[in-house]
CSV table of C-alpha atoms in Angstrom, one decimal:
chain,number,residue,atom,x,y,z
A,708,UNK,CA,11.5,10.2,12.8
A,709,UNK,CA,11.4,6.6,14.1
A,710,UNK,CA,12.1,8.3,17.8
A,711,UNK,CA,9.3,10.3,17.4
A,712,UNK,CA,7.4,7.4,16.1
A,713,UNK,CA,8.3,5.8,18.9
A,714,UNK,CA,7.6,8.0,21.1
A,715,UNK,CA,4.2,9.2,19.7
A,716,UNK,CA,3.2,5.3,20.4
A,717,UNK,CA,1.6,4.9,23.6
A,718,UNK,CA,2.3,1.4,24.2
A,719,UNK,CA,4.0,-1.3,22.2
A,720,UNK,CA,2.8,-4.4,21.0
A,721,UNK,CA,5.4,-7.1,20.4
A,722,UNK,CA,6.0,-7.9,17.3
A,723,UNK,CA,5.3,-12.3,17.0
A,724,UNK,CA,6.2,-14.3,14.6
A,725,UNK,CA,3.1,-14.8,12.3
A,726,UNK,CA,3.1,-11.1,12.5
A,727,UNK,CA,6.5,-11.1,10.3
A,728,UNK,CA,5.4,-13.5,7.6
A,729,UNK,CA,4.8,-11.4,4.1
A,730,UNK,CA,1.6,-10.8,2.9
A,731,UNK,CA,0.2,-13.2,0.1
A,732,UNK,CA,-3.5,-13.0,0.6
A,733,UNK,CA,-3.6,-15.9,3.1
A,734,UNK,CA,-1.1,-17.9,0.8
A,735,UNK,CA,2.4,-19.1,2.1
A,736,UNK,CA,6.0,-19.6,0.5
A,737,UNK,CA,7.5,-23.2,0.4
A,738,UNK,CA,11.0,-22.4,-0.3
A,739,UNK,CA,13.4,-19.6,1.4
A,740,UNK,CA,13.7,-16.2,0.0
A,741,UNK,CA,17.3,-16.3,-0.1
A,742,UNK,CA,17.8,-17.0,-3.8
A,743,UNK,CA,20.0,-16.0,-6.9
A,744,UNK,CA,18.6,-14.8,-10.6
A,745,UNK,CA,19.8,-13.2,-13.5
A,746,UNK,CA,19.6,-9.6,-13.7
A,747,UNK,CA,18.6,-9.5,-17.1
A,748,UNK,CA,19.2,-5.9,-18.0
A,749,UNK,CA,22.9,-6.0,-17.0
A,750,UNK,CA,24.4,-6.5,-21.2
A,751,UNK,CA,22.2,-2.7,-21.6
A,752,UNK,CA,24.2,-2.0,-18.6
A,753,UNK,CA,27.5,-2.6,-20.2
A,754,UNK,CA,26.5,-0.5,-23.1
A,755,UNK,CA,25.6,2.6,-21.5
A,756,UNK,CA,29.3,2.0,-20.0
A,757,UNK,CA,30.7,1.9,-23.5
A,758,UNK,CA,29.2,5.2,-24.3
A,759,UNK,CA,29.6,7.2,-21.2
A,760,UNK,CA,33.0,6.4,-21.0
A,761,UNK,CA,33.7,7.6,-24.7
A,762,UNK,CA,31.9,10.8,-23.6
A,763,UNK,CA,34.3,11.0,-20.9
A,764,UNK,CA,37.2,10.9,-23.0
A,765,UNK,CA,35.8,13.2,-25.6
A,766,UNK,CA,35.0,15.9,-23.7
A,767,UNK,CA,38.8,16.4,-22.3
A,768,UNK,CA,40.1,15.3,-26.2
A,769,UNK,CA,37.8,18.2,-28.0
A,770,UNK,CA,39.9,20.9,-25.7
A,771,UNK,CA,43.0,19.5,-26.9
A,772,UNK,CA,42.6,18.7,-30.2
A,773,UNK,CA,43.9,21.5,-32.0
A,774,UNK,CA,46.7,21.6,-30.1
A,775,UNK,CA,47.8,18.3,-30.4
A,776,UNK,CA,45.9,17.4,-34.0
A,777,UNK,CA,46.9,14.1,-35.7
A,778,UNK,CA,48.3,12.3,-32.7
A,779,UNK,CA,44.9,13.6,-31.0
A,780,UNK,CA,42.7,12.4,-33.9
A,781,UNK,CA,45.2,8.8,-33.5
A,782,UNK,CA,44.5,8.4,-30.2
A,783,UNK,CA,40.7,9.2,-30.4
A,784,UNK,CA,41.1,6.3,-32.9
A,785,UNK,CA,42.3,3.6,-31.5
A,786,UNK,CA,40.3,4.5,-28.1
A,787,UNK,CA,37.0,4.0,-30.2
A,788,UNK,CA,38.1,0.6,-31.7
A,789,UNK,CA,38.7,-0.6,-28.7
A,790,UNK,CA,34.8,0.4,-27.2
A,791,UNK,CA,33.5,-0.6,-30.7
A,792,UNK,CA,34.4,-4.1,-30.1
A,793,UNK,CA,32.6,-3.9,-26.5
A,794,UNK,CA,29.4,-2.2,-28.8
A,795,UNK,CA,29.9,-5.1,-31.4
A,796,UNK,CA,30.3,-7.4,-28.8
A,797,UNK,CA,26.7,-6.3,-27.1
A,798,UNK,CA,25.1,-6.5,-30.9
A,799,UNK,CA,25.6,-10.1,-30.8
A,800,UNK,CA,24.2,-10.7,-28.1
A,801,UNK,CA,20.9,-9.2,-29.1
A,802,UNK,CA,21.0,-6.0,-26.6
A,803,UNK,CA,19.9,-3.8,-29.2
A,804,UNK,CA,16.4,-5.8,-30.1
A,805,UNK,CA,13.9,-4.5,-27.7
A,806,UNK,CA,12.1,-6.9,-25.7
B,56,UNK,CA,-3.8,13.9,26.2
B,57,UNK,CA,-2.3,14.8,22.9
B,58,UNK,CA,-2.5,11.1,21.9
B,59,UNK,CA,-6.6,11.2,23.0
B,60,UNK,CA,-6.9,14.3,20.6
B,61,UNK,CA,-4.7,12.0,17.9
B,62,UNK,CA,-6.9,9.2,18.4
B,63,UNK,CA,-10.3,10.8,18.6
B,64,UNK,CA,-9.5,12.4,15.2
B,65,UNK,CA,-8.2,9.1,13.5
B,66,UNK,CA,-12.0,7.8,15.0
B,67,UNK,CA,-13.4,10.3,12.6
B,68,UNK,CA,-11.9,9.1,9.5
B,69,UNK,CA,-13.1,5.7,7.6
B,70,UNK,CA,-12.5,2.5,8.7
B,71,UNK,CA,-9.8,1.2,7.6
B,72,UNK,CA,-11.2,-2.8,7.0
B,73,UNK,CA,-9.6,-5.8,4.9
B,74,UNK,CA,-12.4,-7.9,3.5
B,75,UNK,CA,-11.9,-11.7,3.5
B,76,UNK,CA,-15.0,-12.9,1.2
B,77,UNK,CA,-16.7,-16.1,1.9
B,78,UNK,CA,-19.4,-18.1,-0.5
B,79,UNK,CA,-22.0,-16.3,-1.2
B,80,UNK,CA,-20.9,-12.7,-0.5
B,81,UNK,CA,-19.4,-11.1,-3.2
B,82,UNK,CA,-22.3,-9.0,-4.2
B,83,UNK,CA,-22.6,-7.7,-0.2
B,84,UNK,CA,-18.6,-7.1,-0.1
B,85,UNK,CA,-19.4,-4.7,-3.4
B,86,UNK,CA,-21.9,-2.6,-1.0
B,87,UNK,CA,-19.7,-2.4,1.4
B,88,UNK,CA,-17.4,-1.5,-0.7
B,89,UNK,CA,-19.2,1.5,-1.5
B,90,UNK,CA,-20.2,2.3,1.8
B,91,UNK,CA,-18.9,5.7,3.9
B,92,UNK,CA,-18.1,4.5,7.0
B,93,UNK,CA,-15.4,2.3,5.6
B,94,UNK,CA,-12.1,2.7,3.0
B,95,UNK,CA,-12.0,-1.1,1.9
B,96,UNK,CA,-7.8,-1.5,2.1
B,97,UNK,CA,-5.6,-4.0,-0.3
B,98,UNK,CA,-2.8,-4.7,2.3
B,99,UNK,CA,-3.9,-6.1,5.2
B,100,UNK,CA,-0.9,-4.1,6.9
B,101,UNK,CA,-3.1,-1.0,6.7
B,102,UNK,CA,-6.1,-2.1,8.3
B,103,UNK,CA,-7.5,-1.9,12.1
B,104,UNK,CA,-10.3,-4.6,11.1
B,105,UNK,CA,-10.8,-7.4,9.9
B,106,UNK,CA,-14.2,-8.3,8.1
B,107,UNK,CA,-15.0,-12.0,7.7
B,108,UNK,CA,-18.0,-11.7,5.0
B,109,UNK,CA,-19.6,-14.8,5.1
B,110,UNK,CA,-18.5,-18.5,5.8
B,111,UNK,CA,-15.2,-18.9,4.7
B,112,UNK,CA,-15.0,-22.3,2.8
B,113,UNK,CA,-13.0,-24.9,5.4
B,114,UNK,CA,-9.9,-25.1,3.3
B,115,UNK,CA,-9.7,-21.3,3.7
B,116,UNK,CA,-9.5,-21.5,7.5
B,117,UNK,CA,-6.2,-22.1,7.7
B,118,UNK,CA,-5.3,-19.0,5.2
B,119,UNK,CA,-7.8,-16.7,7.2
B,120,UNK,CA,-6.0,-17.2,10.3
B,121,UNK,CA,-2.3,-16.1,8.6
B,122,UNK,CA,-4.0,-13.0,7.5
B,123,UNK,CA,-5.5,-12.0,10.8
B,124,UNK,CA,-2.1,-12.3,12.6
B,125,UNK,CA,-0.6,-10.3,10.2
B,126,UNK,CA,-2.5,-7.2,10.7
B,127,UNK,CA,-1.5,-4.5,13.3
B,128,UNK,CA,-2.1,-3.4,16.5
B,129,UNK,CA,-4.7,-2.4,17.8
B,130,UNK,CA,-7.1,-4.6,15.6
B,131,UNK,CA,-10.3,-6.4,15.6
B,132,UNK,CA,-12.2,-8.8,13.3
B,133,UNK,CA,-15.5,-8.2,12.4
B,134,UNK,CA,-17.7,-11.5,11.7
B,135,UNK,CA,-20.7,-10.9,9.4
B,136,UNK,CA,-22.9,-13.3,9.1
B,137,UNK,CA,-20.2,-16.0,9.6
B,138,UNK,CA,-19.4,-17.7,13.1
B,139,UNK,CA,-16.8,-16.8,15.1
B,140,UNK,CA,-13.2,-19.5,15.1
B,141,UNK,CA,-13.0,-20.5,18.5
B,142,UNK,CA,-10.2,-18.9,19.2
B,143,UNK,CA,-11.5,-15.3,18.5
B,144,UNK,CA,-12.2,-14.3,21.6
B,145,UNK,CA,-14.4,-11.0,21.6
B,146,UNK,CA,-15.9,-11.0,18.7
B,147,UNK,CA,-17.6,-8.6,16.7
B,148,UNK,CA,-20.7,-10.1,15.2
B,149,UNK,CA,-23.1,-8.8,12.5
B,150,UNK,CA,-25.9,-10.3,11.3
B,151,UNK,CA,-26.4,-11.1,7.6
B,152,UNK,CA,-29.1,-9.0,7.2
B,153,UNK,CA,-27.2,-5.6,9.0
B,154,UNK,CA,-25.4,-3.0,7.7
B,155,UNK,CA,-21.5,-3.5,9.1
B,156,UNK,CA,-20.9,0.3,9.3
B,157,UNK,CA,-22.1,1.5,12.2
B,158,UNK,CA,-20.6,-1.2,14.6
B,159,UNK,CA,-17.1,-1.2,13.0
B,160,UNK,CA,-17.4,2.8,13.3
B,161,UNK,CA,-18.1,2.3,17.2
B,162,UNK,CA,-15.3,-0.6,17.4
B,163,UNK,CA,-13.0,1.5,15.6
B,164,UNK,CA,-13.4,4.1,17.8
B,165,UNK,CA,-13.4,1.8,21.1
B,166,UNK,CA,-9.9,0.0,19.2
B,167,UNK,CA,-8.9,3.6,19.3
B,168,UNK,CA,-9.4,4.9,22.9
B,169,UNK,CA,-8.3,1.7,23.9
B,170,UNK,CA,-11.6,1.0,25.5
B,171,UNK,CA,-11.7,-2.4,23.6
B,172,UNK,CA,-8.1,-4.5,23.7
B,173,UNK,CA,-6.9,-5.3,20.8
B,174,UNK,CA,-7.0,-9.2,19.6
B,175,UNK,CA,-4.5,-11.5,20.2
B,176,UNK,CA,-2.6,-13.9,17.3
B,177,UNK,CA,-4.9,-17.0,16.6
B,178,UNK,CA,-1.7,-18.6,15.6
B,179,UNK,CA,0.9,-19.8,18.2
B,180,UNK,CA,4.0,-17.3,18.4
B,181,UNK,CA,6.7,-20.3,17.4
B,182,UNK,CA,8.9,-19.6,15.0
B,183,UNK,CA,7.2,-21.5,11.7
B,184,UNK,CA,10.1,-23.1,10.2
B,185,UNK,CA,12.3,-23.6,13.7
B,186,UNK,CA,16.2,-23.8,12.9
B,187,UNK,CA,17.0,-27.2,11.6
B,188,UNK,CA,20.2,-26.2,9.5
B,189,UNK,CA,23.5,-27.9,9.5
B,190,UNK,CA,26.9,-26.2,11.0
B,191,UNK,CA,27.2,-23.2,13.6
B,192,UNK,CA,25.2,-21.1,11.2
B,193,UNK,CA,22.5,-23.3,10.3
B,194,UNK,CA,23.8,-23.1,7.0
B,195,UNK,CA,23.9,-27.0,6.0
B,196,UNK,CA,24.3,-28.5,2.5
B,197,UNK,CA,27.3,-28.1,0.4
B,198,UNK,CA,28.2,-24.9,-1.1
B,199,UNK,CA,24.5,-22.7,-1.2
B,200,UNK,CA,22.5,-25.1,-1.9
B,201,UNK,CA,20.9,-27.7,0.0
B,202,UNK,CA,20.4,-27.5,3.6
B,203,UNK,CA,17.5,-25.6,5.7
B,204,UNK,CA,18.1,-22.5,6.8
B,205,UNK,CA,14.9,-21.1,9.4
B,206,UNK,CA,13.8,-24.9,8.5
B,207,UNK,CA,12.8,-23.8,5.0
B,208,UNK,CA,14.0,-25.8,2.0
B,209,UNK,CA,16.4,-23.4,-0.2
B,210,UNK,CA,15.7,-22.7,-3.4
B,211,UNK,CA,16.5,-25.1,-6.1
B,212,UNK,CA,17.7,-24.7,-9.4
B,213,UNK,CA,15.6,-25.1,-12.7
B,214,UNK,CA,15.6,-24.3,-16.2
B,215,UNK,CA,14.3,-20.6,-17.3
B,216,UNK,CA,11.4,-20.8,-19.3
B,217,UNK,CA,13.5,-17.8,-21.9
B,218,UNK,CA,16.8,-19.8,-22.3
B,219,UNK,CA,17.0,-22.5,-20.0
B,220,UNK,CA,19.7,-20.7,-18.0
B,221,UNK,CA,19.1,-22.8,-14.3
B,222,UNK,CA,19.0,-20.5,-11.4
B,223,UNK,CA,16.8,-20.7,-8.7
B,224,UNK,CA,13.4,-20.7,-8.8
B,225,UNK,CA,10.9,-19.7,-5.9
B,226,UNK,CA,7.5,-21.1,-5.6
B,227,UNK,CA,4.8,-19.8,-2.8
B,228,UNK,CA,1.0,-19.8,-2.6
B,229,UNK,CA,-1.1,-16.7,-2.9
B,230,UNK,CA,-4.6,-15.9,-2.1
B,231,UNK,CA,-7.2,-17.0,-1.2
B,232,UNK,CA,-7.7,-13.2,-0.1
B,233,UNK,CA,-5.4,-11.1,-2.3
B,234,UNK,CA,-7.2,-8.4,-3.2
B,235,UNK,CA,-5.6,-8.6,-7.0
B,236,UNK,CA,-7.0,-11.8,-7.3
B,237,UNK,CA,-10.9,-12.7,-7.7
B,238,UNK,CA,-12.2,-13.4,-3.9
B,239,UNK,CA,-11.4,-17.1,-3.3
B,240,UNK,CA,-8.7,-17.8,-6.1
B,241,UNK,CA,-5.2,-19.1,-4.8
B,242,UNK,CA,-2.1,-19.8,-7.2
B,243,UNK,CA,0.8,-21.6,-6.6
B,244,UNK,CA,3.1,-20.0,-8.8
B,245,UNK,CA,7.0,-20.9,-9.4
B,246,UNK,CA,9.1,-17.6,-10.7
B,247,UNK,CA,12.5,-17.6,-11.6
B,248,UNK,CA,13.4,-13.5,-11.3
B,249,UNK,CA,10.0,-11.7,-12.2
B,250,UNK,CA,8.5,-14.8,-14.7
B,251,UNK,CA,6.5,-17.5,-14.0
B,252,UNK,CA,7.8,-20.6,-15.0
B,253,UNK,CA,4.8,-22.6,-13.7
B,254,UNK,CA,1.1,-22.1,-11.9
B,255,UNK,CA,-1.4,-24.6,-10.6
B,256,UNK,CA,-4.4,-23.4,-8.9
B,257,UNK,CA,-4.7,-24.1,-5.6
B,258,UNK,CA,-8.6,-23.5,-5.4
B,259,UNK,CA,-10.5,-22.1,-7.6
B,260,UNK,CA,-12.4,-19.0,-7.3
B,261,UNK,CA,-15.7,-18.4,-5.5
B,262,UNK,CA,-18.8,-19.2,-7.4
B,263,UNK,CA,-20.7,-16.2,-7.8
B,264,UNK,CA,-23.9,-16.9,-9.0
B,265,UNK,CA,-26.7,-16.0,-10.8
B,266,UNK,CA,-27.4,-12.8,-8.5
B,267,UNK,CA,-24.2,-11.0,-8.2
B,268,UNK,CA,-22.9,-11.4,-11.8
B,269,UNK,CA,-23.1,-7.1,-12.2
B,270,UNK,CA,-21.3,-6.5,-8.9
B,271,UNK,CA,-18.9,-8.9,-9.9
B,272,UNK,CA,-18.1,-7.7,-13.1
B,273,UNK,CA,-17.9,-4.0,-11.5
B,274,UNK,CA,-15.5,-5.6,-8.9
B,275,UNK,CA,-13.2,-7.0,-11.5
B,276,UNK,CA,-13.1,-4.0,-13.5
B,277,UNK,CA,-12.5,-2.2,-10.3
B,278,UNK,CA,-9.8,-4.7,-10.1
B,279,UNK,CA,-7.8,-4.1,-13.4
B,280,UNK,CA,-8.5,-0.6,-12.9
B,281,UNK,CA,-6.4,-0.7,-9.7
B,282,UNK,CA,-3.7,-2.7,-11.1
B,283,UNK,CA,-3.4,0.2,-14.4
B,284,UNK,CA,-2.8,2.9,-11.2
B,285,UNK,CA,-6.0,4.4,-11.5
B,286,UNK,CA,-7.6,4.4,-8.1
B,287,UNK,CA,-9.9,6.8,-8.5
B,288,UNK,CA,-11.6,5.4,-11.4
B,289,UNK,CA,-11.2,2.1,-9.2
B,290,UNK,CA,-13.3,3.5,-6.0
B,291,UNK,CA,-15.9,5.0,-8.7
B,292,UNK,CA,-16.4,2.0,-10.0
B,293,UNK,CA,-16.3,-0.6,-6.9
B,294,UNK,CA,-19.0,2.4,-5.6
B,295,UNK,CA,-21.7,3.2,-8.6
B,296,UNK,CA,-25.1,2.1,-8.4
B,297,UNK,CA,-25.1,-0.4,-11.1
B,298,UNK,CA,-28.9,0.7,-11.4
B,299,UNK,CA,-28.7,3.9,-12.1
B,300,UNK,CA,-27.7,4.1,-15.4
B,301,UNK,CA,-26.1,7.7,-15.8
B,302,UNK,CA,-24.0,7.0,-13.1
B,303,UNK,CA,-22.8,3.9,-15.2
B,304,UNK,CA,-22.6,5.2,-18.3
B,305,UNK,CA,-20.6,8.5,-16.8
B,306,UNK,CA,-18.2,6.1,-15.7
B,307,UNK,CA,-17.5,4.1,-18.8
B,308,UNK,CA,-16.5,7.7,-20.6
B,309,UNK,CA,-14.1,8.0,-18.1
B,310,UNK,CA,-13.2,4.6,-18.3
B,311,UNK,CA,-12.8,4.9,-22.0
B,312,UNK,CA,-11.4,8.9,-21.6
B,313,UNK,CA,-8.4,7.2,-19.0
B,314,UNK,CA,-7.5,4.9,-22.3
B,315,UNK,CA,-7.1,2.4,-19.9
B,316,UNK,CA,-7.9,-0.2,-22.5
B,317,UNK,CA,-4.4,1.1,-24.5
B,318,UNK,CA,-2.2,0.4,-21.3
B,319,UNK,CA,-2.8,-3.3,-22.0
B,320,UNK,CA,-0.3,-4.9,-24.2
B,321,UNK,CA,-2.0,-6.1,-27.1
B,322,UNK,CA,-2.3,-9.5,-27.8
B,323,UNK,CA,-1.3,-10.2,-23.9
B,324,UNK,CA,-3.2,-13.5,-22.8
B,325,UNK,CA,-4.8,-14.5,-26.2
B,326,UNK,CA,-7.5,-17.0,-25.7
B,327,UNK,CA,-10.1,-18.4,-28.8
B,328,UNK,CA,-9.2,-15.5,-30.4
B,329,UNK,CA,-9.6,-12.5,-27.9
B,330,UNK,CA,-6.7,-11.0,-26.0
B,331,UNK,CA,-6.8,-8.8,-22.5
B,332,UNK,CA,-7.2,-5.8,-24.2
B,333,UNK,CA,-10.4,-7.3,-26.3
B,334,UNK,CA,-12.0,-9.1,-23.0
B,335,UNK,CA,-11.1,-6.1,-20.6
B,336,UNK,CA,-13.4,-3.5,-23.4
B,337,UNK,CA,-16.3,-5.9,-23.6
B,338,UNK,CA,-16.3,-6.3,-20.0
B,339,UNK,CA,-16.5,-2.4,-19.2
B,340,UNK,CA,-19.5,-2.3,-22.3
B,341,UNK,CA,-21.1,-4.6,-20.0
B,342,UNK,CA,-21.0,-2.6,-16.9
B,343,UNK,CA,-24.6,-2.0,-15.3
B,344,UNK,CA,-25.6,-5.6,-16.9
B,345,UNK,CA,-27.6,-7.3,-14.0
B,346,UNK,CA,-27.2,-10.3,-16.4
B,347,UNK,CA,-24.7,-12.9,-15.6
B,348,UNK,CA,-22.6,-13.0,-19.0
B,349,UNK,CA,-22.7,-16.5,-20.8
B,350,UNK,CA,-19.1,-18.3,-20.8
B,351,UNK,CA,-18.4,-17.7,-24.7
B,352,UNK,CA,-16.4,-21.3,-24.4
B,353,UNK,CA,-13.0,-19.9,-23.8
B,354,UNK,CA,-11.6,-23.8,-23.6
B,355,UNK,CA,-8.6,-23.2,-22.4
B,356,UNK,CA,-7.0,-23.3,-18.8
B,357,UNK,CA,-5.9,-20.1,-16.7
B,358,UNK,CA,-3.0,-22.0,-15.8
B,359,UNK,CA,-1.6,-22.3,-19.3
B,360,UNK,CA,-1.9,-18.8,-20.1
B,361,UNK,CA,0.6,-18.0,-17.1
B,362,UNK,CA,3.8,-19.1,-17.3
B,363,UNK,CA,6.0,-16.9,-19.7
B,364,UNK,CA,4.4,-13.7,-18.0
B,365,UNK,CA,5.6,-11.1,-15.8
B,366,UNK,CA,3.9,-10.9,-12.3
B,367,UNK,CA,1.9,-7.6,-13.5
B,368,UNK,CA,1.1,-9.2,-17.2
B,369,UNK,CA,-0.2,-12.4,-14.9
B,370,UNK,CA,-2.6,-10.3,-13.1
B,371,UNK,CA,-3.9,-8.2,-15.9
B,372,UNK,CA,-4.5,-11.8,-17.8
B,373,UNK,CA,-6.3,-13.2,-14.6
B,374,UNK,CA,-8.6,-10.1,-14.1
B,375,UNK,CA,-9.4,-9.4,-18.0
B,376,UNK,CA,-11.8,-12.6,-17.7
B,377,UNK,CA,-15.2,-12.1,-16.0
B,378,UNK,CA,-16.0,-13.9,-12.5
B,379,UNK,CA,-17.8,-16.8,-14.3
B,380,UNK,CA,-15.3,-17.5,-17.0
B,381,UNK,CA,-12.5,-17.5,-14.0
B,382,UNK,CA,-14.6,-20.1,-12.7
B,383,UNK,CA,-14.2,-22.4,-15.5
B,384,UNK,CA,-11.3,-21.7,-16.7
B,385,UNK,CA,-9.7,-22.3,-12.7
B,386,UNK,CA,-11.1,-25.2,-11.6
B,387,UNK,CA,-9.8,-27.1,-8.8
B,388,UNK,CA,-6.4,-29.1,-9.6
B,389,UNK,CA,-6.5,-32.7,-8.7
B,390,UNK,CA,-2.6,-32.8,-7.0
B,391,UNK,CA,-3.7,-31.3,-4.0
B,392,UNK,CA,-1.2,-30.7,-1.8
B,393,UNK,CA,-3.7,-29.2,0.4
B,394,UNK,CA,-4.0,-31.5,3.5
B,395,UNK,CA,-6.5,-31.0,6.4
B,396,UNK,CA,-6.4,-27.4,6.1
B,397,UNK,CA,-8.3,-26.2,9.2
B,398,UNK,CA,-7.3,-29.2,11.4
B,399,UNK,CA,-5.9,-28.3,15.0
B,400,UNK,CA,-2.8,-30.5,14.0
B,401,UNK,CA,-2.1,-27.8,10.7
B,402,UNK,CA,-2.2,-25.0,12.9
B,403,UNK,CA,0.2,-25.9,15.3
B,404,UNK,CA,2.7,-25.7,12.8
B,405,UNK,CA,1.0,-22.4,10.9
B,406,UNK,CA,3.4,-23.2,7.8
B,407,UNK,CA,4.3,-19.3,7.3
């Protein structure tokens, strides 16, 4: 597609360098673009991870389960206090209070 | 000759124009806002001409020249009723008193078929912050902050308005001519991620006056209509015949069927008692109203109702209040940091 863009252009027009500033309505940026914030969503991000991974676990553990029994039942135990301390984890941090 | 067949089609369509609005011309930018011959873009990036509608204000010079080097090739700038910068070169001029549409049609066209050349930058083509960094890179300072990188100043850090968490903030000027914004209003707003920490206005917003208090209002509804994604209601109401009072009243059922009022947060930008919501409903009621409304005293300052929002919350609060009220509640901020904007010795530098 760009070749054909390209192509389908009759003649170029260099590209200058007021050309490249962004477009604020006539306004300008003082400081450089190049900057670091907090990506705010990321606890809801660790959460979903909590569950999907205990989804991931429990689909495989269902098809086994009457096979193995207690030891399954055990080890779906212990494997869900170990993610329940991530989910408590997130609750104090206020993930769960919509904002 | 497929490229002729190409271009004498894309002749045919509406003009695709970016309206920089001077003093006195907001009621004529609302009629040509309505008018066939041209689709009235929001991103100077889309548009093959530039329309300079009236004097621009001399601290607005500066701005206006950005924005015309910025849009594409081939392009031309249409001056009506407003003379030409000297640096314009073949200008299109158009009286006060014409109608635009024709002669941008027949530019349009001429841009197209490459009869007419397309203009020049009015700004030099110089890198606007040459490199002034430290080391091989440019890089400078300690660690990643300091230094100057394109010779602009890095970020610094500063306390998040939420929870004081200090990451860098990034301050930078918009408008005078951003189409979300009322014609002549620039912000300097500081964000840290997507919330303003801080805003100051830069200069305030064109005066309407008396006469163009309807087309104003339909231009700001028009406005907030645009920024709730619903263009067509936007176009409807930028175009109705404020006179004709079917027209008007059709349009506020739609208005009011789109429930355009319910897509703005409640309580968002309270001020003496009335939020966006409440301002935004009256202000559709009053569509058609040749009448300027009276400022019901908001007291307060645009600037204090900013900081704390989003970007889109900002705008929604900025546009929710009429043309006249903006103009109270925006004026002019003393710490200018505004120079001689216009001067020869500005532009050399062209601060982009």
């Amino acid at each position: 597609m760009a070749l054909l863009g390209q192509l389908a252009s009759p003649s170029s027009w260099p590209t200058s360098w007021p050309q490249r500033a962004p477009f604020l309505g006539g306004g300008d940026q003082t400081v450089h673009a190049w900057q670091r914030y907090h990506v705010r969503y990321y606890s809801m991000t660790l959460l979903f991870i909590a569950f999907e991974m205990e989804m991931m676990f429990m689909y495989p553990w269902a098809v086994v389960f009457v096979a193995e029994g207690m030891k399954a039942m055990v080890e779906m135990g212990m494997f869900l206090a170990i993610l329940s301390v991530g989910i408590v984890y997130g609750w104090r941090e206020g993930i769960f209070r919509w904002q | 000759m497929a490229m002729t067949a190409l271009a004498r089609m894309a002749a045919r369509a509406p003009v695709p124009v970016f309206v920089a609005t001077g003093q006195g011309w907001l009621a004529s930018c609302r009629n040509l806002a309505a008018s066939v011959d041209v689709a009235v873009v929001t991103n100077i990036r889309e548009a093959a001409i530039l329309i300079v509608a009236g004097e621009p204000r001399d601290e607005d010079r500066d701005a206006l020249r950005r924005l015309h080097d910025q849009m594409p090739h081939p392009r031309a700038t249409a001056w009506w009723g407003a003379r030409p910068f000297a640096e314009a070169g073949s200008a299109i001029e158009v009286s006060a008193t014409d109608d635009p549409g024709p002669l941008l049609r027949s530019a349009f066209a001429a841009l197209l078929a490459r009869v007419r050349e397309s203009e020049p930058d009015w700004l030099p083509d110089d890198p606007p912050n040459p490199w002034q960094g430290e080391g091989d890179h440019g890089q400078g300072g300690k660690g990643m902050m300091g230094g100057t990188p394109y010779g602009r100043p890095m970020a610094m850090t500063a306390d998040d308005l939420r929870d004081g968490l200090a990451l860098d903030s990034f301050t930078f000027t918009i408008g005078p001519f951003y189409p979300s914004l009322p014609p002549g209003l620039a912000l300097e707003l500081t964000l840290q991620g997507d919330v303003i920490q801080s805003a100051r206005v830069v200069r305030p917003p064109l005066d309407p006056g008396e006469d163009a208090a309807g087309a104003c209002r339909s231009m700001t509804v028009g406005r907030m209509l645009r920024l709730l994604e619903l263009d067509a209601l936007a176009r409807r109401c930028e175009a109705v015949p404020v006179e004709d009072r079917d027209a008007v009243n059709g349009l506020k059922r739609w208005i009011g069927a789109s429930c355009a009022m319910r897509a703005i947060p409640k309580g968002l930008g309270r001020l003496a008692g009335d939020d966006a919501r409440a301002r935004f409903t009256r202000m559709v009621a009053a569509l058609g109203d040749a009448e300027a409304s009276s400022i019901a005293g908001p007291g307060g300052r645009l600037v204090d109702l900013l900081p704390g929002l989003e970007w889109n919350e900002a705008l929604l609060v900025i546009n929710s209040f009429s043309h006249r009220d903006l103009v109270a509640l925006a004026p002019r901020e003393m710490e200018q940091e505004e120079d001689s904007e216009g001067s020869a010795e500005q532009r050399e530098g062209h601060g982009i």
